[in-house]
PDB file of C-alpha atoms in Angstrom:
ATOM      1  CA  MET A   1      67.181 107.261 111.602  1.00 51.00           C
ATOM      2  CA  ASN A   2      68.707 108.457 114.867  1.00 76.00           C
ATOM      3  CA  GLN A   3      66.497 108.344 117.889  1.00 88.00           C
ATOM      4  CA  PRO A   4      65.543 111.852 119.448  1.00 93.00           C
ATOM      5  CA  ILE A   5      67.473 112.742 122.502  1.00 95.00           C
ATOM      6  CA  LYS A   6      65.500 112.612 125.650  1.00 97.00           C
ATOM      7  CA  VAL A   7      66.001 115.644 127.788  1.00 97.00           C
ATOM      8  CA  ALA A   8      64.457 115.583 131.423  1.00 97.00           C
ATOM      9  CA  ILE A   9      63.804 118.981 133.217  1.00 97.00           C
ATOM     10  CA  ASP A  10      63.180 119.461 136.931  1.00 97.00           C
ATOM     11  CA  ALA A  11      60.042 121.638 136.110  1.00 97.00           C
ATOM     12  CA  MET A  12      60.015 122.650 139.805  1.00 96.00           C
ATOM     13  CA  GLY A  13      63.336 124.067 140.002  1.00 93.00           C
ATOM     14  CA  GLY A  14      64.601 127.693 140.000  1.00 93.00           C
ATOM     15  CA  ASP A  15      63.215 130.891 141.340  1.00 92.00           C
ATOM     16  CA  PHE A  16      60.429 131.174 138.583  1.00 94.00           C
ATOM     17  CA  ALA A  17      59.300 127.421 138.479  1.00 92.00           C
ATOM     18  CA  PRO A  18      57.262 126.165 137.019  1.00 96.00           C
ATOM     19  CA  GLU A  19      56.731 128.885 134.802  1.00 96.00           C
ATOM     20  CA  SER A  20      60.085 129.366 133.349  1.00 96.00           C
ATOM     21  CA  PRO A  21      61.125 125.705 132.976  1.00 96.00           C
ATOM     22  CA  VAL A  22      57.882 124.976 131.009  1.00 97.00           C
ATOM     23  CA  LYS A  23      58.057 128.082 128.821  1.00 97.00           C
ATOM     24  CA  GLY A  24      61.754 127.344 128.048  1.00 96.00           C
ATOM     25  CA  ALA A  25      60.712 123.669 127.219  1.00 97.00           C
ATOM     26  CA  LEU A  26      58.064 124.703 125.080  1.00 96.00           C
ATOM     27  CA  MET A  27      60.542 127.020 123.199  1.00 96.00           C
ATOM     28  CA  ALA A  28      63.067 124.314 122.666  1.00 96.00           C
ATOM     29  CA  ALA A  29      60.298 121.698 121.818  1.00 95.00           C
ATOM     30  CA  GLN A  30      58.893 123.835 119.016  1.00 94.00           C
ATOM     31  CA  GLU A  31      62.610 124.476 117.607  1.00 93.00           C
ATOM     32  CA  ARG A  32      63.577 121.014 117.509  1.00 91.00           C
ATOM     33  CA  PRO A  33      60.470 118.688 117.197  1.00 88.00           C
ATOM     34  CA  GLY A  34      62.148 115.885 115.581  1.00 87.00           C
ATOM     35  CA  ASP A  35      65.531 115.828 117.460  1.00 93.00           C
ATOM     36  CA  ILE A  36      64.554 116.062 121.098  1.00 95.00           C
ATOM     37  CA  VAL A  37      61.764 114.691 123.529  1.00 96.00           C
ATOM     38  CA  ILE A  38      61.416 116.916 126.695  1.00 97.00           C
ATOM     39  CA  VAL A  39      60.348 115.234 129.850  1.00 98.00           C
ATOM     40  CA  LEU A  40      59.023 117.829 132.413  1.00 98.00           C
ATOM     41  CA  ILE A  41      59.291 116.381 136.050  1.00 98.00           C
ATOM     42  CA  GLY A  42      57.131 118.012 138.767  1.00 96.00           C
ATOM     43  CA  GLN A  43      53.688 118.506 140.246  1.00 97.00           C
ATOM     44  CA  GLU A  44      51.470 117.599 137.096  1.00 96.00           C
ATOM     45  CA  ASP A  45      48.712 120.103 137.903  1.00 96.00           C
ATOM     46  CA  ALA A  46      51.261 122.987 138.218  1.00 96.00           C
ATOM     47  CA  ILE A  47      53.005 122.045 134.992  1.00 96.00           C
ATOM     48  CA  ARG A  48      49.828 121.491 133.060  1.00 96.00           C
ATOM     49  CA  ALA A  49      48.542 125.029 134.156  1.00 96.00           C
ATOM     50  CA  GLN A  50      51.635 126.374 132.213  1.00 96.00           C
ATOM     51  CA  LEU A  51      50.948 124.338 129.038  1.00 95.00           C
ATOM     52  CA  PRO A  52      48.717 125.259 126.109  1.00 93.00           C
ATOM     53  CA  GLU A  53      45.755 123.226 125.325  1.00 89.00           C
ATOM     54  CA  GLU A  54      47.530 121.597 122.566  1.00 91.00           C
ATOM     55  CA  VAL A  55      50.722 120.199 124.099  1.00 91.00           C
ATOM     56  CA  PRO A  56      53.493 119.620 121.450  1.00 93.00           C
ATOM     57  CA  ALA A  57      53.862 115.796 120.616  1.00 93.00           C
ATOM     58  CA  ASN A  58      57.541 115.897 122.006  1.00 95.00           C
ATOM     59  CA  ILE A  59      56.696 117.000 125.508  1.00 96.00           C
ATOM     60  CA  GLN A  60      55.955 114.473 128.295  1.00 96.00           C
ATOM     61  CA  ILE A  61      55.110 114.932 132.059  1.00 97.00           C
ATOM     62  CA  VAL A  62      56.195 112.775 134.799  1.00 97.00           C
ATOM     63  CA  HIS A  63      54.557 113.585 138.099  1.00 97.00           C
ATOM     64  CA  ALA A  64      56.595 114.122 141.252  1.00 96.00           C
ATOM     65  CA  ASP A  65      54.902 114.621 144.577  1.00 94.00           C
ATOM     66  CA  GLU A  66      57.764 116.616 146.265  1.00 95.00           C
ATOM     67  CA  VAL A  67      59.958 119.795 145.622  1.00 95.00           C
ATOM     68  CA  ILE A  68      63.352 120.381 147.067  1.00 94.00           C
ATOM     69  CA  GLY A  69      63.404 124.105 147.887  1.00 92.00           C
ATOM     70  CA  MET A  70      66.216 126.350 146.939  1.00 90.00           C
ATOM     71  CA  ALA A  71      67.442 126.755 150.566  1.00 89.00           C
ATOM     72  CA  GLU A  72      67.255 123.279 151.718  1.00 91.00           C
ATOM     73  CA  HIS A  73      70.328 121.235 152.868  1.00 93.00           C
ATOM     74  CA  PRO A  74      71.285 119.336 149.882  1.00 91.00           C
ATOM     75  CA  THR A  75      72.138 115.888 151.441  1.00 92.00           C
ATOM     76  CA  LYS A  76      69.148 116.015 153.832  1.00 93.00           C
ATOM     77  CA  ALA A  77      66.777 116.797 151.150  1.00 91.00           C
ATOM     78  CA  MET A  78      67.923 114.083 148.739  1.00 92.00           C
ATOM     79  CA  GLN A  79      67.698 111.631 151.559  1.00 91.00           C
ATOM     80  CA  GLN A  80      64.242 112.574 152.822  1.00 93.00           C
ATOM     81  CA  LYS A  81      62.666 113.725 149.670  1.00 94.00           C
ATOM     82  CA  THR A  82      62.785 110.565 147.417  1.00 92.00           C
ATOM     83  CA  ARG A  83      59.670 111.592 145.483  1.00 95.00           C
ATOM     84  CA  SER A  84      61.073 114.919 144.657  1.00 96.00           C
ATOM     85  CA  SER A  85      61.386 116.032 140.918  1.00 96.00           C
ATOM     86  CA  ILE A  86      65.326 116.061 141.257  1.00 96.00           C
ATOM     87  CA  ALA A  87      65.279 112.503 142.742  1.00 95.00           C
ATOM     88  CA  LEU A  88      62.899 111.268 140.011  1.00 97.00           C
ATOM     89  CA  GLY A  89      65.222 112.862 137.325  1.00 96.00           C
ATOM     90  CA  TYR A  90      68.038 111.175 138.470  1.00 96.00           C
ATOM     91  CA  HIS A  91      66.068 107.835 138.746  1.00 96.00           C
ATOM     92  CA  LEU A  92      65.055 108.214 135.205  1.00 97.00           C
ATOM     93  CA  LEU A  93      68.591 109.011 134.128  1.00 97.00           C
ATOM     94  CA  LYS A  94      70.063 106.087 136.047  1.00 96.00           C
ATOM     95  CA  GLU A  95      67.566 103.663 134.467  1.00 96.00           C
ATOM     96  CA  GLY A  96      68.329 105.018 130.908  1.00 95.00           C
ATOM     97  CA  LYS A  97      64.875 106.154 130.438  1.00 97.00           C
ATOM     98  CA  VAL A  98      66.199 109.652 129.514  1.00 97.00           C
ATOM     99  CA  ASP A  99      69.647 110.712 128.147  1.00 96.00           C
ATOM    100  CA  VAL A 100      70.333 113.890 130.045  1.00 97.00           C
ATOM    101  CA  PHE A 101      68.832 115.505 133.167  1.00 97.00           C
ATOM    102  CA  CYS A 102      68.743 119.369 133.659  1.00 96.00           C
ATOM    103  CA  GLY A 103      67.489 121.370 136.568  1.00 95.00           C
ATOM    104  CA  ALA A 104      67.768 125.090 137.581  1.00 94.00           C
ATOM    105  CA  GLY A 105      66.840 124.415 141.249  1.00 91.00           C
ATOM    106  CA  ASN A 106      68.949 123.637 144.295  1.00 91.00           C
ATOM    107  CA  THR A 107      72.585 123.541 142.899  1.00 91.00           C
ATOM    108  CA  GLY A 108      73.758 121.502 145.834  1.00 91.00           C
ATOM    109  CA  ALA A 109      71.054 119.026 145.520  1.00 93.00           C
ATOM    110  CA  MET A 110      71.760 118.611 141.812  1.00 94.00           C
ATOM    111  CA  TYR A 111      75.246 117.874 142.566  1.00 93.00           C
ATOM    112  CA  VAL A 112      74.747 115.686 145.662  1.00 93.00           C
ATOM    113  CA  GLY A 113      72.036 114.014 143.702  1.00 94.00           C
ATOM    114  CA  ALA A 114      74.470 112.888 140.889  1.00 94.00           C
ATOM    115  CA  LEU A 115      77.119 111.690 143.392  1.00 93.00           C
ATOM    116  CA  PHE A 116      74.469 109.732 145.339  1.00 92.00           C
ATOM    117  CA  SER A 117      72.457 108.253 142.158  1.00 94.00           C
ATOM    118  CA  ILE A 118      74.571 107.975 139.077  1.00 94.00           C
ATOM    119  CA  LYS A 119      77.824 108.375 140.947  1.00 95.00           C
ATOM    120  CA  ALA A 120      81.320 109.427 139.794  1.00 95.00           C
ATOM    121  CA  ILE A 121      83.018 107.537 137.072  1.00 94.00           C
ATOM    122  CA  GLU A 122      85.632 105.106 138.454  1.00 93.00           C
ATOM    123  CA  GLY A 123      89.031 106.878 138.621  1.00 93.00           C
ATOM    124  CA  ILE A 124      87.393 110.589 139.027  1.00 95.00           C
ATOM    125  CA  MET A 125      88.564 112.175 142.031  1.00 95.00           C
ATOM    126  CA  ARG A 126      86.068 115.032 141.952  1.00 95.00           C
ATOM    127  CA  PRO A 127      83.406 115.715 139.280  1.00 96.00           C
ATOM    128  CA  ALA A 128      83.514 119.371 138.122  1.00 96.00           C
ATOM    129  CA  LEU A 129      81.183 121.996 137.095  1.00 96.00           C
ATOM    130  CA  ILE A 130      82.157 123.458 133.670  1.00 96.00           C
ATOM    131  CA  SER A 131      81.108 126.794 131.940  1.00 95.00           C
ATOM    132  CA  HIS A 132      81.543 128.304 128.577  1.00 95.00           C
ATOM    133  CA  VAL A 133      83.760 131.264 128.274  1.00 95.00           C
ATOM    134  CA  PRO A 134      83.202 133.771 125.502  1.00 95.00           C
ATOM    135  CA  MET A 135      86.402 135.158 123.771  1.00 95.00           C
ATOM    136  CA  VAL A 136      86.809 138.549 122.155  1.00 94.00           C
ATOM    137  CA  ASN A 137      87.501 137.193 118.871  1.00 93.00           C
ATOM    138  CA  GLY A 138      84.195 135.126 118.683  1.00 93.00           C
ATOM    139  CA  ASN A 139      85.615 131.718 119.908  1.00 95.00           C
ATOM    140  CA  VAL A 140      84.206 129.889 122.887  1.00 95.00           C
ATOM    141  CA  GLY A 141      86.427 128.304 125.575  1.00 96.00           C
ATOM    142  CA  VAL A 142      85.598 126.696 128.951  1.00 97.00           C
ATOM    143  CA  ILE A 143      86.569 127.152 132.510  1.00 97.00           C
ATOM    144  CA  LEU A 144      86.367 124.605 135.363  1.00 96.00           C
ATOM    145  CA  ASP A 145      85.510 124.127 138.198  1.00 94.00           C
ATOM    146  CA  VAL A 146      82.972 126.779 138.666  1.00 95.00           C
ATOM    147  CA  GLY A 147      81.680 126.125 142.150  1.00 92.00           C
ATOM    148  CA  ALA A 148      81.533 122.376 143.050  1.00 92.00           C
ATOM    149  CA  ASN A 149      84.928 122.067 144.522  1.00 94.00           C
ATOM    150  CA  ALA A 150      86.125 125.163 146.630  1.00 93.00           C
ATOM    151  CA  ASP A 151      89.451 123.503 147.557  1.00 94.00           C
ATOM    152  CA  CYS A 152      91.387 121.241 145.293  1.00 96.00           C
ATOM    153  CA  LYS A 153      94.528 119.174 145.406  1.00 97.00           C
ATOM    154  CA  PRO A 154      97.071 119.595 142.640  1.00 97.00           C
ATOM    155  CA  GLU A 155      96.119 116.044 141.126  1.00 97.00           C
ATOM    156  CA  VAL A 156      92.358 117.155 141.034  1.00 97.00           C
ATOM    157  CA  LEU A 157      93.213 120.289 139.085  1.00 98.00           C
ATOM    158  CA  ALA A 158      95.288 118.251 136.582  1.00 96.00           C
ATOM    159  CA  GLN A 159      92.256 115.997 136.260  1.00 96.00           C
ATOM    160  CA  PHE A 160      90.138 119.003 135.629  1.00 97.00           C
ATOM    161  CA  ALA A 161      92.540 119.890 132.684  1.00 97.00           C
ATOM    162  CA  GLN A 162      91.854 116.393 131.270  1.00 95.00           C
ATOM    163  CA  LEU A 163      88.002 116.677 131.448  1.00 96.00           C
ATOM    164  CA  GLY A 164      88.056 120.168 130.007  1.00 97.00           C
ATOM    165  CA  ASN A 165      90.248 119.066 127.402  1.00 96.00           C
ATOM    166  CA  LEU A 166      87.574 116.194 126.323  1.00 95.00           C
ATOM    167  CA  TYR A 167      84.710 118.587 126.550  1.00 96.00           C
ATOM    168  CA  CYS A 168      86.329 121.155 124.364  1.00 96.00           C
ATOM    169  CA  LYS A 169      87.273 118.409 121.817  1.00 95.00           C
ATOM    170  CA  TYR A 170      84.111 116.552 121.626  1.00 94.00           C
ATOM    171  CA  VAL A 171      81.339 119.129 122.581  1.00 93.00           C
ATOM    172  CA  LEU A 172      82.710 122.359 121.434  1.00 93.00           C
ATOM    173  CA  GLU A 173      84.837 120.463 118.587  1.00 92.00           C
ATOM    174  CA  HIS A 174      88.155 122.145 119.232  1.00 93.00           C
ATOM    175  CA  GLU A 175      90.909 120.045 117.264  1.00 91.00           C
ATOM    176  CA  GLN A 176      93.721 120.540 119.772  1.00 94.00           C
ATOM    177  CA  PRO A 177      92.383 122.500 122.893  1.00 97.00           C
ATOM    178  CA  ARG A 178      95.064 124.707 124.571  1.00 97.00           C
ATOM    179  CA  VAL A 179      95.081 124.122 128.377  1.00 98.00           C
ATOM    180  CA  ALA A 180      96.137 126.672 130.887  1.00 98.00           C
ATOM    181  CA  LEU A 181      96.022 127.072 134.681  1.00 98.00           C
ATOM    182  CA  LEU A 182      94.568 130.356 136.056  1.00 98.00           C
ATOM    183  CA  SER A 183      97.023 131.993 138.346  1.00 97.00           C
ATOM    184  CA  ILE A 184      98.496 135.275 139.562  1.00 96.00           C
ATOM    185  CA  GLY A 185     101.406 135.315 137.173  1.00 93.00           C
ATOM    186  CA  GLU A 186     102.505 133.601 133.808  1.00 92.00           C
ATOM    187  CA  GLU A 187     105.691 132.352 135.408  1.00 92.00           C
ATOM    188  CA  GLU A 188     105.848 128.636 136.443  1.00 90.00           C
ATOM    189  CA  GLN A 189     106.587 129.489 140.016  1.00 90.00           C
ATOM    190  CA  LYS A 190     103.619 131.845 140.531  1.00 92.00           C
ATOM    191  CA  GLY A 191     100.416 130.890 142.310  1.00 92.00           C
ATOM    192  CA  ASN A 192      99.623 128.936 145.574  1.00 94.00           C
ATOM    193  CA  ILE A 193     101.121 125.534 146.478  1.00 95.00           C
ATOM    194  CA  ALA A 194      98.289 123.672 144.542  1.00 96.00           C
ATOM    195  CA  VAL A 195      98.566 125.635 141.372  1.00 96.00           C
ATOM    196  CA  GLN A 196     102.521 125.286 141.301  1.00 97.00           C
ATOM    197  CA  ALA A 197     102.222 121.506 142.001  1.00 97.00           C
ATOM    198  CA  ALA A 198      99.570 121.227 139.306  1.00 97.00           C
ATOM    199  CA  HIS A 199     101.709 123.131 136.834  1.00 97.00           C
ATOM    200  CA  LYS A 200     104.475 120.519 137.265  1.00 96.00           C
ATOM    201  CA  ILE A 201     102.024 117.689 136.644  1.00 96.00           C
ATOM    202  CA  LEU A 202     100.393 119.317 133.561  1.00 97.00           C
ATOM    203  CA  LYS A 203     103.932 120.323 131.949  1.00 95.00           C
ATOM    204  CA  GLU A 204     104.732 116.658 131.832  1.00 93.00           C
ATOM    205  CA  ALA A 205     101.106 115.454 130.420  1.00 91.00           C
ATOM    206  CA  GLU A 206     102.041 114.372 126.821  1.00 87.00           C
ATOM    207  CA  HIS A 207      98.510 113.987 125.877  1.00 89.00           C
ATOM    208  CA  LEU A 208      97.436 117.543 126.723  1.00 94.00           C
ATOM    209  CA  HIS A 209      98.468 120.891 124.832  1.00 96.00           C
ATOM    210  CA  PHE A 210      99.439 122.625 128.080  1.00 97.00           C
ATOM    211  CA  VAL A 211     100.424 126.258 127.385  1.00 97.00           C
ATOM    212  CA  GLY A 212     101.074 127.213 131.138  1.00 97.00           C
ATOM    213  CA  ASN A 213      99.630 129.912 133.285  1.00 97.00           C
ATOM    214  CA  ILE A 214      97.353 132.669 132.376  1.00 97.00           C
ATOM    215  CA  GLU A 215      96.380 135.536 134.598  1.00 97.00           C
ATOM    216  CA  GLY A 216      92.765 136.975 135.120  1.00 95.00           C
ATOM    217  CA  ARG A 217      93.061 139.646 132.506  1.00 95.00           C
ATOM    218  CA  ASP A 218      93.675 136.871 129.782  1.00 96.00           C
ATOM    219  CA  ILE A 219      90.720 134.944 130.395  1.00 96.00           C
ATOM    220  CA  PHE A 220      88.679 136.409 127.565  1.00 96.00           C
ATOM    221  CA  LEU A 221      91.617 136.995 125.190  1.00 96.00           C
ATOM    222  CA  ASP A 222      91.626 133.548 123.405  1.00 95.00           C
ATOM    223  CA  LYS A 223      94.910 132.574 125.015  1.00 96.00           C
ATOM    224  CA  ALA A 224      93.570 129.087 126.052  1.00 97.00           C
ATOM    225  CA  ASP A 225      90.699 126.906 125.230  1.00 97.00           C
ATOM    226  CA  VAL A 226      90.559 125.198 128.743  1.00 98.00           C
ATOM    227  CA  ILE A 227      91.108 127.448 131.769  1.00 98.00           C
ATOM    228  CA  VAL A 228      91.675 125.388 135.054  1.00 98.00           C
ATOM    229  CA  CYS A 229      91.029 126.602 138.532  1.00 98.00           C
ATOM    230  CA  ASP A 230      89.267 125.473 141.733  1.00 97.00           C
ATOM    231  CA  GLY A 231      85.639 126.139 142.301  1.00 96.00           C
ATOM    232  CA  PHE A 232      86.217 128.967 144.603  1.00 97.00           C
ATOM    233  CA  ILE A 233      88.088 131.060 142.047  1.00 96.00           C
ATOM    234  CA  GLY A 234      86.110 129.738 139.070  1.00 96.00           C
ATOM    235  CA  ASN A 235      82.687 130.646 140.699  1.00 95.00           C
ATOM    236  CA  ILE A 236      84.012 134.259 141.492  1.00 96.00           C
ATOM    237  CA  VAL A 237      85.076 134.606 137.759  1.00 95.00           C
ATOM    238  CA  LEU A 238      81.665 133.402 136.615  1.00 94.00           C
ATOM    239  CA  LYS A 239      79.683 135.718 138.831  1.00 93.00           C
ATOM    240  CA  MET A 240      81.805 138.646 138.000  1.00 94.00           C
ATOM    241  CA  ALA A 241      81.463 138.143 134.159  1.00 93.00           C
ATOM    242  CA  GLU A 242      77.607 137.782 134.776  1.00 92.00           C
ATOM    243  CA  SER A 243      77.710 141.048 136.832  1.00 94.00           C
ATOM    244  CA  VAL A 244      79.538 143.018 133.920  1.00 93.00           C
ATOM    245  CA  TYR A 245      76.747 142.140 131.622  1.00 93.00           C
ATOM    246  CA  GLU A 246      73.960 143.099 134.146  1.00 93.00           C
ATOM    247  CA  ILE A 247      75.681 146.400 134.746  1.00 95.00           C
ATOM    248  CA  MET A 248      76.122 147.279 131.053  1.00 94.00           C
ATOM    249  CA  ASN A 249      72.475 146.069 130.329  1.00 93.00           C
ATOM    250  CA  LYS A 250      71.191 148.450 133.162  1.00 94.00           C
ATOM    251  CA  ARG A 251      73.016 151.266 131.532  1.00 95.00           C
ATOM    252  CA  ASN A 252      71.595 150.557 128.061  1.00 95.00           C
ATOM    253  CA  LEU A 253      75.155 149.620 126.703  1.00 93.00           C
ATOM    254  CA  HIS A 254      75.018 146.752 124.291  1.00 90.00           C
ATOM    255  CA  ASP A 255      78.017 144.824 122.644  1.00 92.00           C
ATOM    256  CA  ALA A 256      78.036 141.588 120.871  1.00 91.00           C
ATOM    257  CA  PHE A 257      80.969 140.353 123.122  1.00 92.00           C
ATOM    258  CA  PHE A 258      79.468 141.508 126.396  1.00 92.00           C
ATOM    259  CA  ASP A 259      76.128 140.022 125.636  1.00 91.00           C
ATOM    260  CA  ARG A 260      77.656 136.680 125.497  1.00 91.00           C
ATOM    261  CA  MET A 261      78.533 137.147 129.249  1.00 90.00           C
ATOM    262  CA  ASN A 262      74.544 136.856 129.909  1.00 90.00           C
ATOM    263  CA  TYR A 263      73.978 133.822 131.740  1.00 88.00           C
ATOM    264  CA  GLU A 264      70.916 133.143 129.417  1.00 89.00           C
ATOM    265  CA  ALA A 265      73.111 132.821 126.533  1.00 88.00           C
ATOM    266  CA  ILE A 266      75.129 130.010 128.108  1.00 86.00           C
ATOM    267  CA  GLY A 267      72.134 128.072 129.526  1.00 89.00           C
ATOM    268  CA  GLY A 268      73.750 126.008 132.177  1.00 92.00           C
ATOM    269  CA  SER A 269      76.965 124.215 133.614  1.00 94.00           C
ATOM    270  CA  PRO A 270      77.338 120.410 132.719  1.00 95.00           C
ATOM    271  CA  ILE A 271      78.846 118.189 135.545  1.00 96.00           C
ATOM    272  CA  LEU A 272      81.829 116.165 134.129  1.00 96.00           C
ATOM    273  CA  GLY A 273      82.955 113.025 135.531  1.00 95.00           C
ATOM    274  CA  VAL A 274      79.612 111.365 136.421  1.00 96.00           C
ATOM    275  CA  ASN A 275      78.020 108.352 134.944  1.00 95.00           C
ATOM    276  CA  GLY A 276      75.465 110.346 133.025  1.00 95.00           C
ATOM    277  CA  ASN A 277      74.675 113.631 131.527  1.00 96.00           C
ATOM    278  CA  VAL A 278      73.687 116.318 133.747  1.00 96.00           C
ATOM    279  CA  VAL A 279      73.308 120.185 133.290  1.00 96.00           C
ATOM    280  CA  ILE A 280      72.808 122.618 136.088  1.00 95.00           C
ATOM    281  CA  GLY A 281      71.025 126.069 135.317  1.00 93.00           C
ATOM    282  CA  HIS A 282      71.063 129.241 137.056  1.00 90.00           C
ATOM    283  CA  GLY A 283      68.539 129.670 139.836  1.00 90.00           C
ATOM    284  CA  ILE A 284      67.036 132.866 138.308  1.00 90.00           C
ATOM    285  CA  SER A 285      66.682 131.097 134.882  1.00 93.00           C
ATOM    286  CA  SER A 286      64.400 132.836 132.474  1.00 94.00           C
ATOM    287  CA  PRO A 287      62.570 130.675 129.750  1.00 96.00           C
ATOM    288  CA  LEU A 288      65.203 131.843 127.329  1.00 95.00           C
ATOM    289  CA  ALA A 289      68.066 130.408 129.636  1.00 95.00           C
ATOM    290  CA  ILE A 290      66.088 127.110 130.040  1.00 96.00           C
ATOM    291  CA  ARG A 291      65.764 126.945 126.242  1.00 96.00           C
ATOM    292  CA  ASN A 292      69.428 127.281 125.815  1.00 95.00           C
ATOM    293  CA  MET A 293      70.095 124.826 128.649  1.00 96.00           C
ATOM    294  CA  ILE A 294      68.027 122.076 126.903  1.00 96.00           C
ATOM    295  CA  LEU A 295      69.876 122.832 123.632  1.00 95.00           C
ATOM    296  CA  LEU A 296      73.247 122.599 125.382  1.00 94.00           C
ATOM    297  CA  ALA A 297      72.114 119.370 126.985  1.00 95.00           C
ATOM    298  CA  GLU A 298      71.235 117.938 123.678  1.00 94.00           C
ATOM    299  CA  LYS A 299      74.739 118.680 122.321  1.00 92.00           C
ATOM    300  CA  PHE A 300      76.281 117.388 125.698  1.00 92.00           C
ATOM    301  CA  ALA A 301      74.345 114.045 125.238  1.00 93.00           C
ATOM    302  CA  GLN A 302      75.074 113.541 121.661  1.00 93.00           C
ATOM    303  CA  ALA A 303      78.786 113.927 122.253  1.00 91.00           C
ATOM    304  CA  GLU A 304      78.698 110.657 124.510  1.00 90.00           C
ATOM    305  CA  LEU A 305      81.532 112.282 126.595  1.00 91.00           C
ATOM    306  CA  ASN A 306      81.224 109.728 129.342  1.00 88.00           C
ATOM    307  CA  SER A 307      82.510 106.913 127.366  1.00 89.00           C
ATOM    308  CA  LYS A 308      85.326 109.197 126.241  1.00 89.00           C
ATOM    309  CA  ILE A 309      86.159 109.968 129.864  1.00 92.00           C
ATOM    310  CA  LYS A 310      86.280 106.283 130.666  1.00 89.00           C
ATOM    311  CA  ASN A 311      88.574 105.518 127.782  1.00 86.00           C
ATOM    312  CA  ALA A 312      90.959 108.441 128.480  1.00 84.00           C
ATOM    313  CA  LEU A 313      91.010 107.103 132.089  1.00 81.00           C
ATOM    314  CA  LEU A 314      91.958 103.686 130.999  1.00 69.00           C
ATOM    315  CA  GLN A 315      94.756 104.916 128.765  1.00 70.00           C
ATOM    316  CA  SER A 316      96.216 106.925 131.461  1.00 62.00           C
ATOM    317  CA  ILE A 317      96.626 104.081 133.959  1.00 41.00           C
TER     318      ILE A 317
END
């Protein structure tokens, strides 16, 4: 019998913590009682105040004295608040006491914490944040980077393609993911200098199914499974998609495709290229978003993507 996946959650992270993280954890724990154990990290009294009298058997609490605020400087906060819920989450992950760590708090602190604690996989130039992309025909693709790396060299973009390809294969179970660069035209010579140079690298990458450039209007049309761009562009695309859903929802317009642009449906963005499983959620995460982040984290951990990334890097040397 397989051991349940241990998912650690920063219970103090997010605009509505600890209420949203705890309620979302309860939803996930009740849905998957034999499959996951959820470890809530944070100020114990505040966490227990959100829990029912009878706590599900697959929920645990780890007390953390300190909290890193949403507006705090990530590097300074991680150095100064060594007893914070984020710092303890990474400690548990590094020690192998949990399989995956999730948080909807300070995004910078979550990313910096990963680099300081579990560190990047050897050979990874820049770990990337990845997000799911709904397609009009019901399929799901990915886009990366979505905010961790605003400026990228061509070699970094090419490596993002490799990371996204592996995620699509082993987490989303696409047999042969189609990889594309997001650009201002389909032609090979279109785009800025970095995109043009990355195109040349990817065109020669025999282990990838590279389909060339796609434009912004193609993102949701299932022309590629892996969409590669720098974090500046990726974050704009992500926030624009979220805003489309919000506008439609406020106008009481509902559609199955646009409903999948709701950040709650996606849950979070995994970090690819670090020595551990990490998922970062939206700061405004609701209980439903936290629940979906936990379920995504479970699937992410089960895929054992880190070992597959390491093997792929060895084969490319």
